[in-house]
C-alpha positions as a LaTeX table, in Angstrom:
\begin{tabular}{lrrr}
\hline
Residue & $x$ (\AA) & $y$ (\AA) & $z$ (\AA) \\
\hline
Met1 & 0.00 & 0.00 & 0.00 \\
Tyr2 & 1.21 & 3.49 & $-0.86$ \\
Tyr3 & 0.52 & 6.49 & 1.37 \\
Phe4 & 0.70 & 10.07 & 0.17 \\
Ala5 & 0.92 & 13.31 & 2.15 \\
Ser6 & 1.44 & 16.88 & 1.05 \\
Asp7 & 1.25 & 20.37 & 2.48 \\
Ile8 & 1.52 & 19.37 & 6.13 \\
His9 & 3.22 & 22.72 & 6.86 \\
Leu10 & 4.82 & 21.62 & 10.12 \\
Gly11 & 5.90 & 24.55 & 12.26 \\
Ala12 & 3.10 & 26.85 & 11.10 \\
Gly13 & 0.93 & 28.77 & 13.52 \\
Glu14 & 1.28 & 29.40 & 17.20 \\
Pro15 & 3.66 & 27.06 & 19.06 \\
Ala16 & 1.01 & 24.95 & 20.82 \\
Ala17 & $-0.90$ & 24.36 & 17.58 \\
Ala18 & 2.31 & 23.61 & 15.69 \\
Arg19 & 3.34 & 21.02 & 18.29 \\
Ala20 & $-0.11$ & 19.40 & 18.11 \\
Val21 & 0.07 & 19.09 & 14.32 \\
Glu22 & 3.57 & 17.64 & 14.53 \\
Lys23 & 2.48 & 15.13 & 17.16 \\
Arg24 & $-0.50$ & 14.04 & 15.01 \\
Phe25 & 1.71 & 13.71 & 11.93 \\
Val26 & 4.23 & 11.56 & 13.81 \\
Ala27 & 1.33 & 9.38 & 15.05 \\
Trp28 & 0.05 & 9.07 & 11.47 \\
Leu29 & 3.51 & 7.98 & 10.30 \\
Asp30 & 3.61 & 5.34 & 13.04 \\
Glu31 & 0.17 & 4.09 & 12.02 \\
Val32 & 0.78 & 3.89 & 8.26 \\
Ser33 & 4.25 & 2.42 & 8.68 \\
Arg34 & 2.62 & $-0.85$ & 9.74 \\
Asp35 & 1.32 & $-1.74$ & 6.28 \\
Ala36 & 2.97 & 0.78 & 3.95 \\
Glu37 & 5.07 & $-0.31$ & 1.05 \\
Ala38 & 5.98 & 3.33 & 0.50 \\
Ile39 & 5.29 & 6.70 & 2.07 \\
Phe40 & 5.42 & 9.68 & $-0.28$ \\
Ile41 & 5.75 & 13.20 & 1.15 \\
Leu42 & 5.00 & 15.48 & $-1.80$ \\
Gly43 & 6.31 & 18.80 & $-0.58$ \\
Asp44 & 5.73 & 21.38 & 2.10 \\
Leu45 & 6.29 & 18.92 & 4.91 \\
Phe46 & 7.46 & 22.07 & 6.70 \\
Asp47 & 5.97 & 25.53 & 6.50 \\
Phe48 & 9.54 & 26.73 & 5.97 \\
Trp49 & 12.89 & 24.98 & 5.96 \\
Leu50 & 16.01 & 27.06 & 6.43 \\
Gly51 & 18.43 & 24.32 & 5.44 \\
Asp52 & 19.53 & 20.87 & 6.49 \\
Asp53 & 21.89 & 22.37 & 9.05 \\
Thr54 & 18.76 & 23.06 & 11.14 \\
Ile55 & 17.72 & 19.40 & 11.19 \\
Ser56 & 17.69 & 19.26 & 14.99 \\
Ser57 & 14.56 & 21.43 & 14.89 \\
Ala58 & 12.65 & 18.50 & 13.38 \\
Glu59 & 13.94 & 15.67 & 15.58 \\
Ser60 & 10.63 & 13.86 & 16.15 \\
Val61 & 9.72 & 13.95 & 12.45 \\
Val62 & 13.17 & 12.74 & 11.40 \\
Lys63 & 12.99 & 9.90 & 13.93 \\
Ala64 & 9.52 & 8.84 & 12.75 \\
Leu65 & 10.55 & 8.83 & 9.09 \\
Ala66 & 13.81 & 7.04 & 9.91 \\
Tyr67 & 11.88 & 4.40 & 11.86 \\
Ala68 & 9.61 & 3.73 & 8.87 \\
Ser69 & 12.69 & 3.40 & 6.68 \\
Ser70 & 14.44 & 1.14 & 9.20 \\
Ile71 & 11.59 & $-1.38$ & 9.09 \\
Gly72 & 11.81 & $-1.63$ & 5.32 \\
Lys73 & 9.33 & 1.00 & 4.19 \\
Arg74 & 10.31 & 3.20 & 1.27 \\
Val75 & 10.19 & 6.86 & 2.28 \\
Leu76 & 10.24 & 9.33 & $-0.59$ \\
Ile77 & 10.26 & 13.09 & $-0.09$ \\
Ala78 & 9.78 & 15.92 & $-2.57$ \\
Gln79 & 10.56 & 19.56 & $-1.99$ \\
Gly80 & 7.64 & 21.96 & $-1.94$ \\
Asn81 & 7.59 & 25.68 & $-2.46$ \\
Arg82 & 8.02 & 26.29 & 1.29 \\
Asp83 & 10.71 & 23.72 & 2.01 \\
Val84 & 12.77 & 24.08 & $-1.15$ \\
Met85 & 15.96 & 24.05 & 0.95 \\
Leu86 & 15.16 & 20.57 & 2.22 \\
Gly87 & 17.99 & 18.48 & 0.84 \\
Arg88 & 20.04 & 15.33 & 0.75 \\
Asp89 & 21.20 & 15.55 & 4.37 \\
Phe90 & 17.62 & 15.65 & 5.61 \\
Ala91 & 16.68 & 12.77 & 3.34 \\
Ala92 & 19.70 & 10.75 & 4.49 \\
Ala93 & 18.86 & 11.34 & 8.16 \\
Cys94 & 15.38 & 9.97 & 7.46 \\
Gly95 & 16.57 & 7.04 & 5.37 \\
Ala96 & 14.55 & 8.61 & 2.57 \\
Thr97 & 14.96 & 9.23 & $-1.12$ \\
Leu98 & 14.74 & 12.84 & $-2.28$ \\
Leu99 & 12.45 & 12.93 & $-5.29$ \\
Ala100 & 12.84 & 14.92 & $-8.48$ \\
Pro101 & 10.28 & 17.73 & $-8.92$ \\
Glu102 & 8.21 & 15.40 & $-11.10$ \\
Val103 & 8.27 & 11.61 & $-10.91$ \\
Ala104 & 6.11 & 8.92 & $-12.46$ \\
Val105 & 5.27 & 5.86 & $-10.34$ \\
Lys106 & 3.25 & 2.72 & $-10.93$ \\
Cys107 & 0.43 & 2.45 & $-8.44$ \\
Ile108 & $-2.45$ & $-0.02$ & $-8.60$ \\
Gly109 & $-1.53$ & $-0.92$ & $-12.16$ \\
Lys110 & $-1.48$ & 2.67 & $-13.39$ \\
Thr111 & 1.29 & 5.16 & $-13.96$ \\
Ile112 & 0.71 & 8.40 & $-12.09$ \\
Leu113 & 2.66 & 11.65 & $-12.14$ \\
Leu114 & 3.64 & 12.97 & $-8.73$ \\
Ser115 & 4.71 & 16.54 & $-8.08$ \\
His116 & 4.21 & 19.20 & $-5.47$ \\
Gly117 & 2.27 & 21.15 & $-8.06$ \\
Asp118 & 3.64 & 24.66 & $-7.81$ \\
Glu119 & 5.46 & 24.22 & $-11.11$ \\
Trp120 & 2.05 & 24.02 & $-12.78$ \\
Cys121 & 1.15 & 27.61 & $-11.80$ \\
Thr122 & 2.41 & 28.67 & $-15.20$ \\
Lys123 & 0.32 & 31.83 & $-15.54$ \\
Asp124 & 1.79 & 33.28 & $-12.35$ \\
Glu125 & 4.92 & 34.62 & $-14.00$ \\
Glu126 & 6.18 & 36.42 & $-10.88$ \\
Tyr127 & 5.91 & 33.23 & $-8.84$ \\
Gln128 & 7.70 & 31.23 & $-11.55$ \\
Lys129 & 10.58 & 33.73 & $-11.47$ \\
Phe130 & 10.72 & 33.39 & $-7.68$ \\
Arg131 & 10.54 & 29.60 & $-7.98$ \\
Ala132 & 13.40 & 29.54 & $-10.50$ \\
Met133 & 15.50 & 31.76 & $-8.23$ \\
Thr134 & 14.97 & 29.70 & $-5.05$ \\
Arg135 & 15.70 & 26.43 & $-6.85$ \\
Asp136 & 18.90 & 27.71 & $-8.41$ \\
Pro137 & 21.86 & 25.86 & $-6.82$ \\
Gln138 & 23.97 & 29.05 & $-6.67$ \\
Trp139 & 21.18 & 30.97 & $-4.91$ \\
Gln140 & 20.79 & 28.13 & $-2.42$ \\
Leu141 & 24.53 & 28.02 & $-1.70$ \\
Ser142 & 24.51 & 31.75 & $-1.12$ \\
Ala143 & 21.50 & 31.50 & 1.21 \\
Leu144 & 23.03 & 28.59 & 3.13 \\
Ser145 & 26.24 & 30.56 & 3.63 \\
Leu146 & 24.29 & 33.06 & 5.77 \\
Pro147 & 23.83 & 32.50 & 9.49 \\
Val148 & 20.50 & 30.80 & 10.28 \\
Glu149 & 19.21 & 34.00 & 11.93 \\
Lys150 & 19.60 & 35.92 & 8.66 \\
Arg151 & 18.07 & 33.35 & 6.34 \\
\hline
\end{tabular}
């Protein structure tokens, strides 16, 4: 069985609400890990992600995803428009595979296209410029060179 999640936006809202959402998400991961073949996180797992050097801020989520991976479940994670800086180190800590922006998978005998979806907002030219900028490797390196407080 495949499980799909998108736009969880962990960390959003006031601290008590954010903790409650994170706790429920971790519980969901524990529940679906029992019978999952694969768990797909299709972007915006976090409301914002400043870089993999801040991974300690997501300890319970990393542990839950790593547990699923450790018991033989495939964990696949895509970047969204709010966690575009989520990278290989985060995926490695979770035992996950970082997905390309678009990926085709076979599911229940059909091929389906998976993506976060923001790349399909083609008429929003300003957003597409912003998207191109934030996904540019040079821009990301420059952003990651800044102290976390300034990002």
